Amino acid sequence: MGTITIKKYQNTNEKLTKCYGKWYGKVLHRGTMGTDELANHIMKHGSVYTDDVVLGVTRKLMHCIAEQLAEGYKVKLDGIGTLYLGASSTGADSSEDFDISKNITRIGVKFLADQSKNSIYTARVMRQSNTLTTKIGLEGGYLVDGSASGNGGGNDTPNPGAVEEEP
């Protein structure tokens, strides 16, 4: 399927004593693909539809998802995941004191990846279907790497206080 590049970094947060000084990995993203680029990519996969048709359907899908979320529905894209709205709020001393305009601090879209056995987005399938590569550096414009097969252990990655290895 593809190659997932992992960048090594070291935990430098002394408050995380179990993790301090240890090295971890995180996915190195090559960039962000926008809707136009994705539509063009889909068209290149031998689709009978041109990129403008794919883009039109994609944009309609985006608008319809937003509409359904605003109506209070969760939107499940089979094999991909479920989009839904979540809210953050501050507490009120009583039900009568709760005021939406004061207590709701944020409303945002959340995403839960499909983890059914038929999904190609499960952690197991992503590991089995892709090659993992550790980014070590560049030599002559080519990535020098340490490749690994698609199987392996768990993840106890700390988030705060990390220093990345220079590529």
JSON list of C-alpha atoms in Angstrom, two decimals:
[
{"chain": "A", "resi": 1, "resn": "MET", "atom": "CA", "xyz": [0.00, 0.00, 0.00]},
{"chain": "A", "resi": 2, "resn": "GLY", "atom": "CA", "xyz": [2.55, 2.60, 1.06]},
{"chain": "A", "resi": 3, "resn": "THR", "atom": "CA", "xyz": [5.42, 3.59, 3.29]},
{"chain": "A", "resi": 4, "resn": "ILE", "atom": "CA", "xyz": [4.77, 5.21, 6.65]},
{"chain": "A", "resi": 5, "resn": "THR", "atom": "CA", "xyz": [7.78, 7.24, 7.78]},
{"chain": "A", "resi": 6, "resn": "ILE", "atom": "CA", "xyz": [8.44, 7.36, 11.52]},
{"chain": "A", "resi": 7, "resn": "LYS", "atom": "CA", "xyz": [10.49, 10.19, 13.01]},
{"chain": "A", "resi": 8, "resn": "LYS", "atom": "CA", "xyz": [12.35, 9.47, 16.24]},
{"chain": "A", "resi": 9, "resn": "TYR", "atom": "CA", "xyz": [12.18, 11.87, 19.19]},
{"chain": "A", "resi": 10, "resn": "GLN", "atom": "CA", "xyz": [13.36, 11.87, 22.79]},
{"chain": "A", "resi": 11, "resn": "ASN", "atom": "CA", "xyz": [11.22, 12.67, 25.81]},
{"chain": "A", "resi": 12, "resn": "THR", "atom": "CA", "xyz": [12.83, 15.56, 27.70]},
{"chain": "A", "resi": 13, "resn": "ASN", "atom": "CA", "xyz": [10.04, 16.16, 30.21]},
{"chain": "A", "resi": 14, "resn": "GLU", "atom": "CA", "xyz": [11.50, 15.32, 33.64]},
{"chain": "A", "resi": 15, "resn": "LYS", "atom": "CA", "xyz": [7.99, 15.16, 35.13]},
{"chain": "A", "resi": 16, "resn": "LEU", "atom": "CA", "xyz": [7.34, 12.00, 33.11]},
{"chain": "A", "resi": 17, "resn": "THR", "atom": "CA", "xyz": [9.86, 9.93, 35.06]},
{"chain": "A", "resi": 18, "resn": "LYS", "atom": "CA", "xyz": [8.99, 6.58, 33.45]},
{"chain": "A", "resi": 19, "resn": "CYS", "atom": "CA", "xyz": [9.47, 8.06, 29.98]},
{"chain": "A", "resi": 20, "resn": "TYR", "atom": "CA", "xyz": [12.24, 10.60, 30.59]},
{"chain": "A", "resi": 21, "resn": "GLY", "atom": "CA", "xyz": [15.21, 10.20, 28.26]},
{"chain": "A", "resi": 22, "resn": "LYS", "atom": "CA", "xyz": [13.58, 7.43, 26.23]},
{"chain": "A", "resi": 23, "resn": "TRP", "atom": "CA", "xyz": [13.17, 7.60, 22.48]},
{"chain": "A", "resi": 24, "resn": "TYR", "atom": "CA", "xyz": [9.82, 7.31, 20.75]},
{"chain": "A", "resi": 25, "resn": "GLY", "atom": "CA", "xyz": [8.47, 7.52, 17.25]},
{"chain": "A", "resi": 26, "resn": "LYS", "atom": "CA", "xyz": [5.78, 9.57, 15.57]},
{"chain": "A", "resi": 27, "resn": "VAL", "atom": "CA", "xyz": [4.44, 9.61, 12.04]},
{"chain": "A", "resi": 28, "resn": "LEU", "atom": "CA", "xyz": [6.17, 12.08, 9.76]},
{"chain": "A", "resi": 29, "resn": "HIS", "atom": "CA", "xyz": [3.55, 13.74, 7.55]},
{"chain": "A", "resi": 30, "resn": "ARG", "atom": "CA", "xyz": [4.59, 14.73, 4.05]},
{"chain": "A", "resi": 31, "resn": "GLY", "atom": "CA", "xyz": [1.95, 17.45, 3.84]},
{"chain": "A", "resi": 32, "resn": "THR", "atom": "CA", "xyz": [-1.80, 17.92, 3.72]},
{"chain": "A", "resi": 33, "resn": "MET", "atom": "CA", "xyz": [-3.86, 16.92, 0.72]},
{"chain": "A", "resi": 34, "resn": "GLY", "atom": "CA", "xyz": [-6.78, 19.25, 0.11]},
{"chain": "A", "resi": 35, "resn": "THR", "atom": "CA", "xyz": [-10.12, 18.45, -1.48]},
{"chain": "A", "resi": 36, "resn": "ASP", "atom": "CA", "xyz": [-9.02, 19.52, -4.97]},
{"chain": "A", "resi": 37, "resn": "GLU", "atom": "CA", "xyz": [-5.88, 17.39, -4.80]},
{"chain": "A", "resi": 38, "resn": "LEU", "atom": "CA", "xyz": [-7.83, 14.40, -3.47]},
{"chain": "A", "resi": 39, "resn": "ALA", "atom": "CA", "xyz": [-10.38, 14.70, -6.29]},
{"chain": "A", "resi": 40, "resn": "ASN", "atom": "CA", "xyz": [-7.55, 14.80, -8.82]},
{"chain": "A", "resi": 41, "resn": "HIS", "atom": "CA", "xyz": [-5.93, 11.76, -7.17]},
{"chain": "A", "resi": 42, "resn": "ILE", "atom": "CA", "xyz": [-9.21, 9.80, -7.28]},
{"chain": "A", "resi": 43, "resn": "MET", "atom": "CA", "xyz": [-9.61, 10.64, -10.97]},
{"chain": "A", "resi": 44, "resn": "LYS", "atom": "CA", "xyz": [-6.11, 9.30, -11.69]},
{"chain": "A", "resi": 45, "resn": "HIS", "atom": "CA", "xyz": [-7.11, 5.89, -10.33]},
{"chain": "A", "resi": 46, "resn": "GLY", "atom": "CA", "xyz": [-8.80, 5.06, -13.61]},
{"chain": "A", "resi": 47, "resn": "SER", "atom": "CA", "xyz": [-12.11, 6.63, -12.68]},
{"chain": "A", "resi": 48, "resn": "VAL", "atom": "CA", "xyz": [-14.52, 7.25, -15.53]},
{"chain": "A", "resi": 49, "resn": "TYR", "atom": "CA", "xyz": [-15.28, 10.56, -13.86]},
{"chain": "A", "resi": 50, "resn": "THR", "atom": "CA", "xyz": [-13.15, 13.64, -14.44]},
{"chain": "A", "resi": 51, "resn": "ASP", "atom": "CA", "xyz": [-11.69, 15.53, -11.50]},
{"chain": "A", "resi": 52, "resn": "ASP", "atom": "CA", "xyz": [-14.39, 18.22, -11.71]},
{"chain": "A", "resi": 53, "resn": "VAL", "atom": "CA", "xyz": [-17.14, 15.59, -11.28]},
{"chain": "A", "resi": 54, "resn": "VAL", "atom": "CA", "xyz": [-15.30, 13.94, -8.37]},
{"chain": "A", "resi": 55, "resn": "LEU", "atom": "CA", "xyz": [-14.71, 17.38, -6.85]},
{"chain": "A", "resi": 56, "resn": "GLY", "atom": "CA", "xyz": [-18.40, 18.26, -7.22]},
{"chain": "A", "resi": 57, "resn": "VAL", "atom": "CA", "xyz": [-19.51, 15.06, -5.49]},
{"chain": "A", "resi": 58, "resn": "THR", "atom": "CA", "xyz": [-16.90, 15.56, -2.76]},
{"chain": "A", "resi": 59, "resn": "ARG", "atom": "CA", "xyz": [-18.02, 19.13, -2.11]},
{"chain": "A", "resi": 60, "resn": "LYS", "atom": "CA", "xyz": [-21.67, 18.04, -2.01]},
{"chain": "A", "resi": 61, "resn": "LEU", "atom": "CA", "xyz": [-20.69, 15.33, 0.49]},
{"chain": "A", "resi": 62, "resn": "MET", "atom": "CA", "xyz": [-18.93, 17.91, 2.66]},
{"chain": "A", "resi": 63, "resn": "HIS", "atom": "CA", "xyz": [-21.96, 20.21, 2.69]},
{"chain": "A", "resi": 64, "resn": "CYS", "atom": "CA", "xyz": [-24.35, 17.36, 3.43]},
{"chain": "A", "resi": 65, "resn": "ILE", "atom": "CA", "xyz": [-22.20, 16.10, 6.29]},
{"chain": "A", "resi": 66, "resn": "ALA", "atom": "CA", "xyz": [-22.16, 19.60, 7.82]},
{"chain": "A", "resi": 67, "resn": "GLU", "atom": "CA", "xyz": [-25.93, 19.85, 7.39]},
{"chain": "A", "resi": 68, "resn": "GLN", "atom": "CA", "xyz": [-26.58, 16.50, 9.08]},
{"chain": "A", "resi": 69, "resn": "LEU", "atom": "CA", "xyz": [-24.20, 17.28, 11.94]},
{"chain": "A", "resi": 70, "resn": "ALA", "atom": "CA", "xyz": [-26.02, 20.57, 12.50]},
{"chain": "A", "resi": 71, "resn": "GLU", "atom": "CA", "xyz": [-29.30, 18.62, 12.62]},
{"chain": "A", "resi": 72, "resn": "GLY", "atom": "CA", "xyz": [-27.90, 16.50, 15.46]},
{"chain": "A", "resi": 73, "resn": "TYR", "atom": "CA", "xyz": [-26.95, 13.36, 13.53]},
{"chain": "A", "resi": 74, "resn": "LYS", "atom": "CA", "xyz": [-23.72, 11.41, 13.68]},
{"chain": "A", "resi": 75, "resn": "VAL", "atom": "CA", "xyz": [-22.48, 10.67, 10.15]},
{"chain": "A", "resi": 76, "resn": "LYS", "atom": "CA", "xyz": [-20.93, 7.25, 9.63]},
{"chain": "A", "resi": 77, "resn": "LEU", "atom": "CA", "xyz": [-18.83, 6.71, 6.53]},
{"chain": "A", "resi": 78, "resn": "ASP", "atom": "CA", "xyz": [-18.69, 2.92, 6.36]},
{"chain": "A", "resi": 79, "resn": "GLY", "atom": "CA", "xyz": [-15.15, 1.61, 6.48]},
{"chain": "A", "resi": 80, "resn": "ILE", "atom": "CA", "xyz": [-13.76, 5.08, 7.32]},
{"chain": "A", "resi": 81, "resn": "GLY", "atom": "CA", "xyz": [-15.33, 6.29, 10.55]},
{"chain": "A", "resi": 82, "resn": "THR", "atom": "CA", "xyz": [-17.95, 8.42, 12.22]},
{"chain": "A", "resi": 83, "resn": "LEU", "atom": "CA", "xyz": [-18.08, 12.21, 12.41]},
{"chain": "A", "resi": 84, "resn": "TYR", "atom": "CA", "xyz": [-20.04, 13.77, 15.27]},
{"chain": "A", "resi": 85, "resn": "LEU", "atom": "CA", "xyz": [-20.29, 17.02, 17.22]},
{"chain": "A", "resi": 86, "resn": "GLY", "atom": "CA", "xyz": [-18.89, 17.40, 20.69]},
{"chain": "A", "resi": 87, "resn": "ALA", "atom": "CA", "xyz": [-19.24, 20.27, 23.14]},
{"chain": "A", "resi": 88, "resn": "SER", "atom": "CA", "xyz": [-17.05, 21.59, 25.95]},
{"chain": "A", "resi": 89, "resn": "SER", "atom": "CA", "xyz": [-18.64, 23.46, 28.80]},
{"chain": "A", "resi": 90, "resn": "THR", "atom": "CA", "xyz": [-17.97, 25.00, 32.15]},
{"chain": "A", "resi": 91, "resn": "GLY", "atom": "CA", "xyz": [-19.96, 23.84, 35.14]},
{"chain": "A", "resi": 92, "resn": "ALA", "atom": "CA", "xyz": [-22.92, 25.64, 36.66]},
{"chain": "A", "resi": 93, "resn": "ASP", "atom": "CA", "xyz": [-23.97, 25.37, 40.30]},
{"chain": "A", "resi": 94, "resn": "SER", "atom": "CA", "xyz": [-27.51, 24.38, 39.36]},
{"chain": "A", "resi": 95, "resn": "SER", "atom": "CA", "xyz": [-29.62, 23.46, 36.36]},
{"chain": "A", "resi": 96, "resn": "GLU", "atom": "CA", "xyz": [-31.25, 26.88, 36.50]},
{"chain": "A", "resi": 97, "resn": "ASP", "atom": "CA", "xyz": [-27.83, 28.59, 36.44]},
{"chain": "A", "resi": 98, "resn": "PHE", "atom": "CA", "xyz": [-26.74, 26.76, 33.30]},
{"chain": "A", "resi": 99, "resn": "ASP", "atom": "CA", "xyz": [-26.82, 29.15, 30.34]},
{"chain": "A", "resi": 100, "resn": "ILE", "atom": "CA", "xyz": [-25.80, 27.92, 26.90]},
{"chain": "A", "resi": 101, "resn": "SER", "atom": "CA", "xyz": [-24.29, 31.27, 25.90]},
{"chain": "A", "resi": 102, "resn": "LYS", "atom": "CA", "xyz": [-22.14, 31.36, 29.06]},
{"chain": "A", "resi": 103, "resn": "ASN", "atom": "CA", "xyz": [-21.39, 27.71, 29.83]},
{"chain": "A", "resi": 104, "resn": "ILE", "atom": "CA", "xyz": [-20.80, 26.22, 26.37]},
{"chain": "A", "resi": 105, "resn": "THR", "atom": "CA", "xyz": [-17.20, 27.10, 25.55]},
{"chain": "A", "resi": 106, "resn": "ARG", "atom": "CA", "xyz": [-16.67, 25.12, 22.35]},
{"chain": "A", "resi": 107, "resn": "ILE", "atom": "CA", "xyz": [-18.51, 23.03, 19.79]},
{"chain": "A", "resi": 108, "resn": "GLY", "atom": "CA", "xyz": [-16.42, 21.05, 17.36]},
{"chain": "A", "resi": 109, "resn": "VAL", "atom": "CA", "xyz": [-16.43, 18.10, 15.00]},
{"chain": "A", "resi": 110, "resn": "LYS", "atom": "CA", "xyz": [-14.96, 14.87, 16.35]},
{"chain": "A", "resi": 111, "resn": "PHE", "atom": "CA", "xyz": [-13.97, 11.75, 14.47]},
{"chain": "A", "resi": 112, "resn": "LEU", "atom": "CA", "xyz": [-13.93, 8.12, 15.52]},
{"chain": "A", "resi": 113, "resn": "ALA", "atom": "CA", "xyz": [-12.13, 5.83, 13.09]},
{"chain": "A", "resi": 114, "resn": "ASP", "atom": "CA", "xyz": [-13.99, 2.69, 11.99]},
{"chain": "A", "resi": 115, "resn": "GLN", "atom": "CA", "xyz": [-12.42, -0.22, 13.86]},
{"chain": "A", "resi": 116, "resn": "SER", "atom": "CA", "xyz": [-14.62, -2.98, 12.45]},
{"chain": "A", "resi": 117, "resn": "LYS", "atom": "CA", "xyz": [-12.83, -6.00, 11.03]},
{"chain": "A", "resi": 118, "resn": "ASN", "atom": "CA", "xyz": [-13.76, -4.92, 7.48]},
{"chain": "A", "resi": 119, "resn": "SER", "atom": "CA", "xyz": [-12.15, -1.48, 7.79]},
{"chain": "A", "resi": 120, "resn": "ILE", "atom": "CA", "xyz": [-8.82, -0.79, 6.11]},
{"chain": "A", "resi": 121, "resn": "TYR", "atom": "CA", "xyz": [-8.13, 1.88, 8.76]},
{"chain": "A", "resi": 122, "resn": "THR", "atom": "CA", "xyz": [-7.63, -0.33, 11.82]},
{"chain": "A", "resi": 123, "resn": "ALA", "atom": "CA", "xyz": [-4.23, -0.24, 13.51]},
{"chain": "A", "resi": 124, "resn": "ARG", "atom": "CA", "xyz": [-3.71, -3.91, 12.63]},
{"chain": "A", "resi": 125, "resn": "VAL", "atom": "CA", "xyz": [-4.44, -3.43, 8.92]},
{"chain": "A", "resi": 126, "resn": "MET", "atom": "CA", "xyz": [-2.38, -0.22, 8.70]},
{"chain": "A", "resi": 127, "resn": "ARG", "atom": "CA", "xyz": [0.63, -2.05, 10.16]},
{"chain": "A", "resi": 128, "resn": "GLN", "atom": "CA", "xyz": [0.19, -5.10, 7.95]},
{"chain": "A", "resi": 129, "resn": "SER", "atom": "CA", "xyz": [-0.50, -3.18, 4.74]},
{"chain": "A", "resi": 130, "resn": "ASN", "atom": "CA", "xyz": [2.33, -0.66, 4.90]},
{"chain": "A", "resi": 131, "resn": "THR", "atom": "CA", "xyz": [6.07, -0.59, 5.31]},
{"chain": "A", "resi": 132, "resn": "LEU", "atom": "CA", "xyz": [7.35, 1.33, 8.33]},
{"chain": "A", "resi": 133, "resn": "THR", "atom": "CA", "xyz": [10.47, 3.42, 7.78]},
{"chain": "A", "resi": 134, "resn": "THR", "atom": "CA", "xyz": [12.50, 5.35, 10.35]},
{"chain": "A", "resi": 135, "resn": "LYS", "atom": "CA", "xyz": [13.69, 8.67, 9.00]},
{"chain": "A", "resi": 136, "resn": "ILE", "atom": "CA", "xyz": [17.39, 8.90, 9.72]},
{"chain": "A", "resi": 137, "resn": "GLY", "atom": "CA", "xyz": [18.49, 11.46, 7.19]},
{"chain": "A", "resi": 138, "resn": "LEU", "atom": "CA", "xyz": [19.00, 12.37, 3.57]},
{"chain": "A", "resi": 139, "resn": "GLU", "atom": "CA", "xyz": [21.94, 11.39, 1.43]},
{"chain": "A", "resi": 140, "resn": "GLY", "atom": "CA", "xyz": [22.15, 12.76, -2.08]},
{"chain": "A", "resi": 141, "resn": "GLY", "atom": "CA", "xyz": [18.46, 13.72, -1.99]},
{"chain": "A", "resi": 142, "resn": "TYR", "atom": "CA", "xyz": [17.36, 10.16, -1.12]},
{"chain": "A", "resi": 143, "resn": "LEU", "atom": "CA", "xyz": [15.93, 9.04, 2.19]},
{"chain": "A", "resi": 144, "resn": "VAL", "atom": "CA", "xyz": [18.28, 6.78, 4.14]},
{"chain": "A", "resi": 145, "resn": "ASP", "atom": "CA", "xyz": [16.11, 4.61, 6.30]},
{"chain": "A", "resi": 146, "resn": "GLY", "atom": "CA", "xyz": [15.68, 1.62, 8.53]},
{"chain": "A", "resi": 147, "resn": "SER", "atom": "CA", "xyz": [12.67, -0.26, 7.21]},
{"chain": "A", "resi": 148, "resn": "ALA", "atom": "CA", "xyz": [10.59, -2.61, 9.31]},
{"chain": "A", "resi": 149, "resn": "SER", "atom": "CA", "xyz": [7.92, -5.13, 8.51]},
{"chain": "A", "resi": 150, "resn": "GLY", "atom": "CA", "xyz": [4.31, -4.39, 9.30]},
{"chain": "A", "resi": 151, "resn": "ASN", "atom": "CA", "xyz": [4.14, -5.91, 12.77]},
{"chain": "A", "resi": 152, "resn": "GLY", "atom": "CA", "xyz": [5.21, -4.77, 16.21]},
{"chain": "A", "resi": 153, "resn": "GLY", "atom": "CA", "xyz": [4.48, -3.76, 19.75]},
{"chain": "A", "resi": 154, "resn": "GLY", "atom": "CA", "xyz": [2.46, -1.26, 21.72]},
{"chain": "A", "resi": 155, "resn": "ASN", "atom": "CA", "xyz": [2.59, 2.48, 22.18]},
{"chain": "A", "resi": 156, "resn": "ASP", "atom": "CA", "xyz": [3.47, 4.26, 25.43]},
{"chain": "A", "resi": 157, "resn": "THR", "atom": "CA", "xyz": [4.39, 7.50, 23.69]},
{"chain": "A", "resi": 158, "resn": "PRO", "atom": "CA", "xyz": [4.49, 10.60, 25.89]},
{"chain": "A", "resi": 159, "resn": "ASN", "atom": "CA", "xyz": [3.21, 13.82, 24.37]},
{"chain": "A", "resi": 160, "resn": "PRO", "atom": "CA", "xyz": [4.77, 16.74, 26.22]},
{"chain": "A", "resi": 161, "resn": "GLY", "atom": "CA", "xyz": [8.43, 17.57, 26.51]},
{"chain": "A", "resi": 162, "resn": "ALA", "atom": "CA", "xyz": [10.08, 15.96, 23.54]},
{"chain": "A", "resi": 163, "resn": "VAL", "atom": "CA", "xyz": [13.01, 16.75, 21.33]},
{"chain": "A", "resi": 164, "resn": "GLU", "atom": "CA", "xyz": [13.08, 15.44, 17.77]},
{"chain": "A", "resi": 165, "resn": "GLU", "atom": "CA", "xyz": [16.09, 13.89, 16.18]},
{"chain": "A", "resi": 166, "resn": "GLU", "atom": "CA", "xyz": [17.38, 16.08, 13.39]},
{"chain": "A", "resi": 167, "resn": "PRO", "atom": "CA", "xyz": [16.72, 14.48, 10.00]}
]
